[in-house]
JSON list of C-alpha atoms in Angstrom, two decimals:
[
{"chain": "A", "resi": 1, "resn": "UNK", "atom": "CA", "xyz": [0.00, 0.00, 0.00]},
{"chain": "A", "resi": 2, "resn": "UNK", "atom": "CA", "xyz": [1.04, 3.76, -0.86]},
{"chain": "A", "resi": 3, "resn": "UNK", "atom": "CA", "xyz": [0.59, 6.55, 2.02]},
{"chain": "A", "resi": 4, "resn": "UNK", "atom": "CA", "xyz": [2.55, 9.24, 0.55]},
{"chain": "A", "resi": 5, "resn": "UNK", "atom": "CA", "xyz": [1.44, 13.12, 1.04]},
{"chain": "A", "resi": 6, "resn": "UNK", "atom": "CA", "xyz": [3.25, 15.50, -0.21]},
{"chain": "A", "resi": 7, "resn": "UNK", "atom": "CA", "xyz": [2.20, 19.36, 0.47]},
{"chain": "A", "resi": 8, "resn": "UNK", "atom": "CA", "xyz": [3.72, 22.80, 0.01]},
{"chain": "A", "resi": 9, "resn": "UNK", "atom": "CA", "xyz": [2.43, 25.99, 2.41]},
{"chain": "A", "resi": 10, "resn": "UNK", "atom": "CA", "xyz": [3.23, 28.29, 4.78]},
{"chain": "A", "resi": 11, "resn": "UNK", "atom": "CA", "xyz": [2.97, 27.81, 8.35]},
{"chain": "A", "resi": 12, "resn": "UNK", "atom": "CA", "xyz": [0.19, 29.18, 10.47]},
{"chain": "A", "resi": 13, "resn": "UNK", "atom": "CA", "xyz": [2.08, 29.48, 13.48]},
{"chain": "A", "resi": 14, "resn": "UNK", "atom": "CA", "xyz": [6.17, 29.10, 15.15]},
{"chain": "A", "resi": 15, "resn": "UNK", "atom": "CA", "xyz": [6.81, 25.79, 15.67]},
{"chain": "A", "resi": 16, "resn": "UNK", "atom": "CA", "xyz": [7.86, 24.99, 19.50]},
{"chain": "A", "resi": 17, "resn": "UNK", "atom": "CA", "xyz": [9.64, 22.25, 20.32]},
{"chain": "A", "resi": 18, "resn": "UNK", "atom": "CA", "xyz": [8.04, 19.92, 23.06]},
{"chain": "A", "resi": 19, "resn": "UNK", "atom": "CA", "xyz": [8.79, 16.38, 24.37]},
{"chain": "A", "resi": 20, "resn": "UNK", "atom": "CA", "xyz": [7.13, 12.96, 24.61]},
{"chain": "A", "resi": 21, "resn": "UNK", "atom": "CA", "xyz": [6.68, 11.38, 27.83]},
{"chain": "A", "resi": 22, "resn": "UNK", "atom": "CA", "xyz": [9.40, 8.69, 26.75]},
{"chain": "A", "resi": 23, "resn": "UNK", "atom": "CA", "xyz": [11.47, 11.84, 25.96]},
{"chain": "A", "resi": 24, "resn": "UNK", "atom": "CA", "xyz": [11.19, 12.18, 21.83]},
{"chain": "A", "resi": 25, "resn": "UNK", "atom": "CA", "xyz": [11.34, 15.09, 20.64]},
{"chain": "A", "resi": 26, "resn": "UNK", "atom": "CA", "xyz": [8.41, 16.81, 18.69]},
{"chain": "A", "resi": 27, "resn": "UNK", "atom": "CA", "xyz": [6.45, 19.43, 17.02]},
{"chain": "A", "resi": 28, "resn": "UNK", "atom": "CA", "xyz": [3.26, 19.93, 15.86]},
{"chain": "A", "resi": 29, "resn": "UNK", "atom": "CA", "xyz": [2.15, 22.65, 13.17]},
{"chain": "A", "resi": 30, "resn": "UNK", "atom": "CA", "xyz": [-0.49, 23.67, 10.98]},
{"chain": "A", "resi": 31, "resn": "UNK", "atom": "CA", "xyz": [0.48, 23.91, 7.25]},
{"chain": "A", "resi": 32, "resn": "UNK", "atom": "CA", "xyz": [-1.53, 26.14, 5.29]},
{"chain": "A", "resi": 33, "resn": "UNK", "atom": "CA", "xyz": [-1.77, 25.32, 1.68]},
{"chain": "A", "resi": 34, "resn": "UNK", "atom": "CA", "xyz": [-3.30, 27.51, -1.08]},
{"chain": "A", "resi": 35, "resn": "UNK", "atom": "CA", "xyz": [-5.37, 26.27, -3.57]},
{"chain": "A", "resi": 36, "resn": "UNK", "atom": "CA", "xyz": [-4.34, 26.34, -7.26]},
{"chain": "A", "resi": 37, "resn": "UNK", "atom": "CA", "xyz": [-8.06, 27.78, -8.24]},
{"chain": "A", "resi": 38, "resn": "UNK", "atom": "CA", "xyz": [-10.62, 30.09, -7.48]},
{"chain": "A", "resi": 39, "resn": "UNK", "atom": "CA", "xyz": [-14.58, 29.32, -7.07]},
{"chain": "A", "resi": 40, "resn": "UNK", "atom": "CA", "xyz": [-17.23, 31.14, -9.21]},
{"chain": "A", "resi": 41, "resn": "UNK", "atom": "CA", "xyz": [-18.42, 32.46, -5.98]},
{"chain": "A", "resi": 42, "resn": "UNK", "atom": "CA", "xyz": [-14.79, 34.07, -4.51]},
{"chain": "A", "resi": 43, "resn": "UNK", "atom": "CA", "xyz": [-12.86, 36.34, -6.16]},
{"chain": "A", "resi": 44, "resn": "UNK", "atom": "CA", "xyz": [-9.83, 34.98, -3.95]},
{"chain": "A", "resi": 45, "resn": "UNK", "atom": "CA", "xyz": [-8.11, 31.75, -3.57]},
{"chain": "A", "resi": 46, "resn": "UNK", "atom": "CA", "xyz": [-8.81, 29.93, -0.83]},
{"chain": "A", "resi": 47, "resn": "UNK", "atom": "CA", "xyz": [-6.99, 27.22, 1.25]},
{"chain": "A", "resi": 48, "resn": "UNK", "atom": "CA", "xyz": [-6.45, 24.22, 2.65]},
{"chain": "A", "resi": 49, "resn": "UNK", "atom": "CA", "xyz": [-4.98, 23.47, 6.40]},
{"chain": "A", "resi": 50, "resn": "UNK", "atom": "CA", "xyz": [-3.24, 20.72, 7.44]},
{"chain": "A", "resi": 51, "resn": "UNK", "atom": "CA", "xyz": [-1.69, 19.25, 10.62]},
{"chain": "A", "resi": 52, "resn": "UNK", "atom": "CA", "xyz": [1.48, 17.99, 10.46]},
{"chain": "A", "resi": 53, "resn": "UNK", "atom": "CA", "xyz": [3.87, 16.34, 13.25]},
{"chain": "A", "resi": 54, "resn": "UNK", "atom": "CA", "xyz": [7.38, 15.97, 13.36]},
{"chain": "A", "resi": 55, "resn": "UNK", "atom": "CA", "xyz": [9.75, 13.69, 15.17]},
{"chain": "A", "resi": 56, "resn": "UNK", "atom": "CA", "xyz": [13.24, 13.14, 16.36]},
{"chain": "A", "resi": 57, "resn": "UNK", "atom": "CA", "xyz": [15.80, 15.33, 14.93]},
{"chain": "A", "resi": 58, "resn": "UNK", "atom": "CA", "xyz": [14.06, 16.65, 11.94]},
{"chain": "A", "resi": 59, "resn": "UNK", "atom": "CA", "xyz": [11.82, 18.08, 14.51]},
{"chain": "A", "resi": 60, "resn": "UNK", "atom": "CA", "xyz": [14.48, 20.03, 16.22]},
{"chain": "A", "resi": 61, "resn": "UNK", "atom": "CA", "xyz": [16.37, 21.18, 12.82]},
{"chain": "A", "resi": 62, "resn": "UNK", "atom": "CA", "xyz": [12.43, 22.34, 11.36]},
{"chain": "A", "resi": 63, "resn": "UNK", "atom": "CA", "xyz": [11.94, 24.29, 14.83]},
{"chain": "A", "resi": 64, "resn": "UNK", "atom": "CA", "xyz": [15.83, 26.11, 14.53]},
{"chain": "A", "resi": 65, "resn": "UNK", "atom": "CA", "xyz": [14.92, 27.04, 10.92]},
{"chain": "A", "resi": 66, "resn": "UNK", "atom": "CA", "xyz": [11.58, 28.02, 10.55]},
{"chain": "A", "resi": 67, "resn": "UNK", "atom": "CA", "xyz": [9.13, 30.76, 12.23]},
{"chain": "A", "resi": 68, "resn": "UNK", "atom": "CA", "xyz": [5.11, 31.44, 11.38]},
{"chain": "A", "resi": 69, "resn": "UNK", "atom": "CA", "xyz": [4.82, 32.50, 7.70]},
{"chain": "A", "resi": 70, "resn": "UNK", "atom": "CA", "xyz": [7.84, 29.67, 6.51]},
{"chain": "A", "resi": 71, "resn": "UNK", "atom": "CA", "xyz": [7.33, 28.22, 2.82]},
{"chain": "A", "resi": 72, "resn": "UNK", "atom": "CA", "xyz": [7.87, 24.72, 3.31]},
{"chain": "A", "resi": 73, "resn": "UNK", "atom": "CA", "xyz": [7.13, 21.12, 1.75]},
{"chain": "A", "resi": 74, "resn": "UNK", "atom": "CA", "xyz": [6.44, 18.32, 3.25]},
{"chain": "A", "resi": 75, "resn": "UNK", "atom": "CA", "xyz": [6.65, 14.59, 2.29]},
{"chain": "A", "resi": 76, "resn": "UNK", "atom": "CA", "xyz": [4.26, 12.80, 5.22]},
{"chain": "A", "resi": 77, "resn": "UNK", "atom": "CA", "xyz": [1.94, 9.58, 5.37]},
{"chain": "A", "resi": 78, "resn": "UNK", "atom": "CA", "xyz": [-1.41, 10.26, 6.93]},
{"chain": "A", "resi": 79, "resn": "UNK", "atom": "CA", "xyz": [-2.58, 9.04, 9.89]},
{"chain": "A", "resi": 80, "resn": "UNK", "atom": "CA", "xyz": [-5.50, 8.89, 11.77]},
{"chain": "A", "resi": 81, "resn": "UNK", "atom": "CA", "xyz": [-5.77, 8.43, 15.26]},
{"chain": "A", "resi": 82, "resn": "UNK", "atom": "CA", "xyz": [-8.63, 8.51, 17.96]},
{"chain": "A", "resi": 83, "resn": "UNK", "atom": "CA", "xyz": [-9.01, 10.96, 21.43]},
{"chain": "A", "resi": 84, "resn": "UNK", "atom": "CA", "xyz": [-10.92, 11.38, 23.69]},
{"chain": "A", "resi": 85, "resn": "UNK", "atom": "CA", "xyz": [-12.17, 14.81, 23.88]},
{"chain": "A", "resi": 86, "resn": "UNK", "atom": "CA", "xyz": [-13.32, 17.22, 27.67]},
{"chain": "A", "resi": 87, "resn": "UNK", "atom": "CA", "xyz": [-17.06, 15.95, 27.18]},
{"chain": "A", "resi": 88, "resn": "UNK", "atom": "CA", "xyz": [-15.88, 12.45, 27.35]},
{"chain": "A", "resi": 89, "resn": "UNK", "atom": "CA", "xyz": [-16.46, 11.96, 23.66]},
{"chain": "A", "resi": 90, "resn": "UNK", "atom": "CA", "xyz": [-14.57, 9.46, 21.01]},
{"chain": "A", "resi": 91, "resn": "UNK", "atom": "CA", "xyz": [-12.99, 11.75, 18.26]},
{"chain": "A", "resi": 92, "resn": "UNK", "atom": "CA", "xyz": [-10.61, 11.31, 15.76]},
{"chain": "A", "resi": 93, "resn": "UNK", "atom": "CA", "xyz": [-7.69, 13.44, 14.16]},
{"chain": "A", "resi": 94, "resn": "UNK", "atom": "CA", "xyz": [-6.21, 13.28, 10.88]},
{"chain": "A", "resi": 95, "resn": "UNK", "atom": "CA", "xyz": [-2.37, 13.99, 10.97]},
{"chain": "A", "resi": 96, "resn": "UNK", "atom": "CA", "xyz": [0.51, 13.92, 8.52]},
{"chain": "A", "resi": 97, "resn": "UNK", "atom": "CA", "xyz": [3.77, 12.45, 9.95]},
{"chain": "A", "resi": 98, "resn": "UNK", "atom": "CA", "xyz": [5.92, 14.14, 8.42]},
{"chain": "A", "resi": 99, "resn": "UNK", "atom": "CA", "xyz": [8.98, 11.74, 6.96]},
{"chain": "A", "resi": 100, "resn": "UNK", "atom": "CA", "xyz": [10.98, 15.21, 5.40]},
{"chain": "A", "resi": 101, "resn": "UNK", "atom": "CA", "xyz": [10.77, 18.02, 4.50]},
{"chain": "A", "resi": 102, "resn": "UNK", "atom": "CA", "xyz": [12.06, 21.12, 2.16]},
{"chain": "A", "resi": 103, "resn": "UNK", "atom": "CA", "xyz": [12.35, 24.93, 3.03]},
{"chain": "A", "resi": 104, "resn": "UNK", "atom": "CA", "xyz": [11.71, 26.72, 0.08]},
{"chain": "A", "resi": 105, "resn": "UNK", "atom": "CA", "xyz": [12.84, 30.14, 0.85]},
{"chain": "A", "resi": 106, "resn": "UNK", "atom": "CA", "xyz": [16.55, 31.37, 1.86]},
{"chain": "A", "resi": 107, "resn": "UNK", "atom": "CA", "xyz": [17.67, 31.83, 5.38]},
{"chain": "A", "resi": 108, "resn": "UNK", "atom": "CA", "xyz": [17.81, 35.34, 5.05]},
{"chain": "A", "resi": 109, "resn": "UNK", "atom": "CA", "xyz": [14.23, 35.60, 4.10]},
{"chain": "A", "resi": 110, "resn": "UNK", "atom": "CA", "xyz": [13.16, 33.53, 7.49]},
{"chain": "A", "resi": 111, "resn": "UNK", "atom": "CA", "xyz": [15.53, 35.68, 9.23]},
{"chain": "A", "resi": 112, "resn": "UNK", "atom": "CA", "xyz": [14.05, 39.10, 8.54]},
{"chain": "A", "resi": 113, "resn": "UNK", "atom": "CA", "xyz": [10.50, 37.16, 9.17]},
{"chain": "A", "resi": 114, "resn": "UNK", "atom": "CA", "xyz": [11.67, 36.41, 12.46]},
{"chain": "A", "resi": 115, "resn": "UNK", "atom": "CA", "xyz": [12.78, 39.42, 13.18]},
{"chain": "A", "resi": 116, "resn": "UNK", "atom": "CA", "xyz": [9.60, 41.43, 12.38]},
{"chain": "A", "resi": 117, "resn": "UNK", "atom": "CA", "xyz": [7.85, 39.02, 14.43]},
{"chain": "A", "resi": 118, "resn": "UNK", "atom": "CA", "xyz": [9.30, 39.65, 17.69]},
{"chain": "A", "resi": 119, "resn": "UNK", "atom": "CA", "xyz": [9.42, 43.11, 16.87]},
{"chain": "A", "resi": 120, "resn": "UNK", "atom": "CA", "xyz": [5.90, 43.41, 15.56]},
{"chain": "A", "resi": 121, "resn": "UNK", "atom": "CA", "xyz": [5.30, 44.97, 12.22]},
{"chain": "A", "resi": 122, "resn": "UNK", "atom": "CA", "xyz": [7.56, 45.58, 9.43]},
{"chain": "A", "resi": 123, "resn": "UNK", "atom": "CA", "xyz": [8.74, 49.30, 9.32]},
{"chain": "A", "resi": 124, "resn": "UNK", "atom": "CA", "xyz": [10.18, 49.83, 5.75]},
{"chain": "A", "resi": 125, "resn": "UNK", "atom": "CA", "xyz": [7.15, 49.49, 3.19]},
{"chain": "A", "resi": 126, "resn": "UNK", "atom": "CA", "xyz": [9.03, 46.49, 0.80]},
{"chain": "A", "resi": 127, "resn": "UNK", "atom": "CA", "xyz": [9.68, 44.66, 3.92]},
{"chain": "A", "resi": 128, "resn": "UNK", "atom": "CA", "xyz": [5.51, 45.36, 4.69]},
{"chain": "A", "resi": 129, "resn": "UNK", "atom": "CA", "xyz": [4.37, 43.72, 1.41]},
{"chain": "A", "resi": 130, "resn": "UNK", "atom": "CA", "xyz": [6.61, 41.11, 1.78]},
{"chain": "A", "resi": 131, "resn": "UNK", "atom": "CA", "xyz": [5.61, 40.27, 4.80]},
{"chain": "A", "resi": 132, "resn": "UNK", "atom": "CA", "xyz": [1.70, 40.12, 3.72]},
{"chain": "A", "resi": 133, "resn": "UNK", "atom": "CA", "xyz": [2.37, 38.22, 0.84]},
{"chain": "A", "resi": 134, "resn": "UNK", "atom": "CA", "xyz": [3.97, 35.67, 2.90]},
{"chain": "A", "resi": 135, "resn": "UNK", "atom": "CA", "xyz": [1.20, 35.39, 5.33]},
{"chain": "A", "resi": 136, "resn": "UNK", "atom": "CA", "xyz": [-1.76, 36.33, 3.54]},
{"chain": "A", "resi": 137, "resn": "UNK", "atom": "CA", "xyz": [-3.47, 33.15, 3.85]},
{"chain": "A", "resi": 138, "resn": "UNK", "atom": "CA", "xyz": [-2.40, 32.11, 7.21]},
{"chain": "A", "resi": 139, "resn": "UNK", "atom": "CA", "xyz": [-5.16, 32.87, 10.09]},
{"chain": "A", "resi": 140, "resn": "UNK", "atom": "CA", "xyz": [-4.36, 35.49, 12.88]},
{"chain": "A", "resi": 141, "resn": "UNK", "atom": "CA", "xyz": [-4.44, 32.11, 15.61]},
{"chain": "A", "resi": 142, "resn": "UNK", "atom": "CA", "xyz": [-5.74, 28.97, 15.99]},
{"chain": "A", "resi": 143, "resn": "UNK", "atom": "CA", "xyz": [-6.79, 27.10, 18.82]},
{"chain": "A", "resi": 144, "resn": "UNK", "atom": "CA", "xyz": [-4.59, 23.70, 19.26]},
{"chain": "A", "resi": 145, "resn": "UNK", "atom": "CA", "xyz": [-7.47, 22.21, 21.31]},
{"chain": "A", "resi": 146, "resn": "UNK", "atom": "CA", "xyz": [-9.61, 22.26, 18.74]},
{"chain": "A", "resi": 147, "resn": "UNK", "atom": "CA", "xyz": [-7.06, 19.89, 16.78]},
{"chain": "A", "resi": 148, "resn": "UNK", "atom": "CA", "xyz": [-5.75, 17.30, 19.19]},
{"chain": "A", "resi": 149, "resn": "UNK", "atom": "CA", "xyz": [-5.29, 16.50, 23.07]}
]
């Protein structure tokens, strides 16, 4: 059988670097992927979001290189797996492992990301536009409750 996903976005949020009970290393992010066409009804594209985990060391080399707004690719296998949500409830979540993955901008570009993030917005107008471009389609926050326990 064939579980191969492979999708290009931008990330929703920074990536933080937590740790398993048994002491892996991991990450969890949402990818946000824009679609290749518009509907009759939207004059905009709109997009697609996708949770993605990583482990081990490409965890920890994805969380040194990459901030919210990152173009990345991903090659993942989907996986679903259940949870029990506050209610008591039996849910499920769809992930993508991811197995590797691709930065598709230069350092420098995360860099200067970074940078504007922790110092909030983008003075120079250039650096503004860039900046919106890159995070255009990326929501202002998501709650990670809603996605998994």
């Amino acid at each position: 059988m064939l579980n191969v996903h492979c999708i290009e976005g931008r990330l929703a949020e920074s990536p933080i670097l937590k740790k398993t009970e048994s002491g892996t290393c991991y990450t969890r992010v949402l990818l946000i992927s824009k679609r290749n066409f518009k509907t009759k009804k939207e004059s905009d594209y709109q997009s697609d979001s996708f949770l993605c985990v990583l482990y081990g060391t490409i965890a920890k080399s994805f969380v040194e290189m990459t901030c919210r707004g990152s173009h990345v690719s991903f090659v993942a296998r989907v996986q679903v797996r259940p949870y029990e949500n506050q209610s008591g409830e039996r849910c499920y979540v769809s992930e993508d492992i991811v197995q590797s993955y691709n930065l598709l901008e230069t350092k420098e570009v995360t860099d200067r990301r970074r940078k504007y993030l922790l110092e909030g917005q983008p003075a120079e107008e250039m650096a503004l536009n860039e900046y919106r471009q890159a995070v255009e389609h990326i929501p202002t926050s998501y709650d990670e409750a809603d996605w998994y326990q």
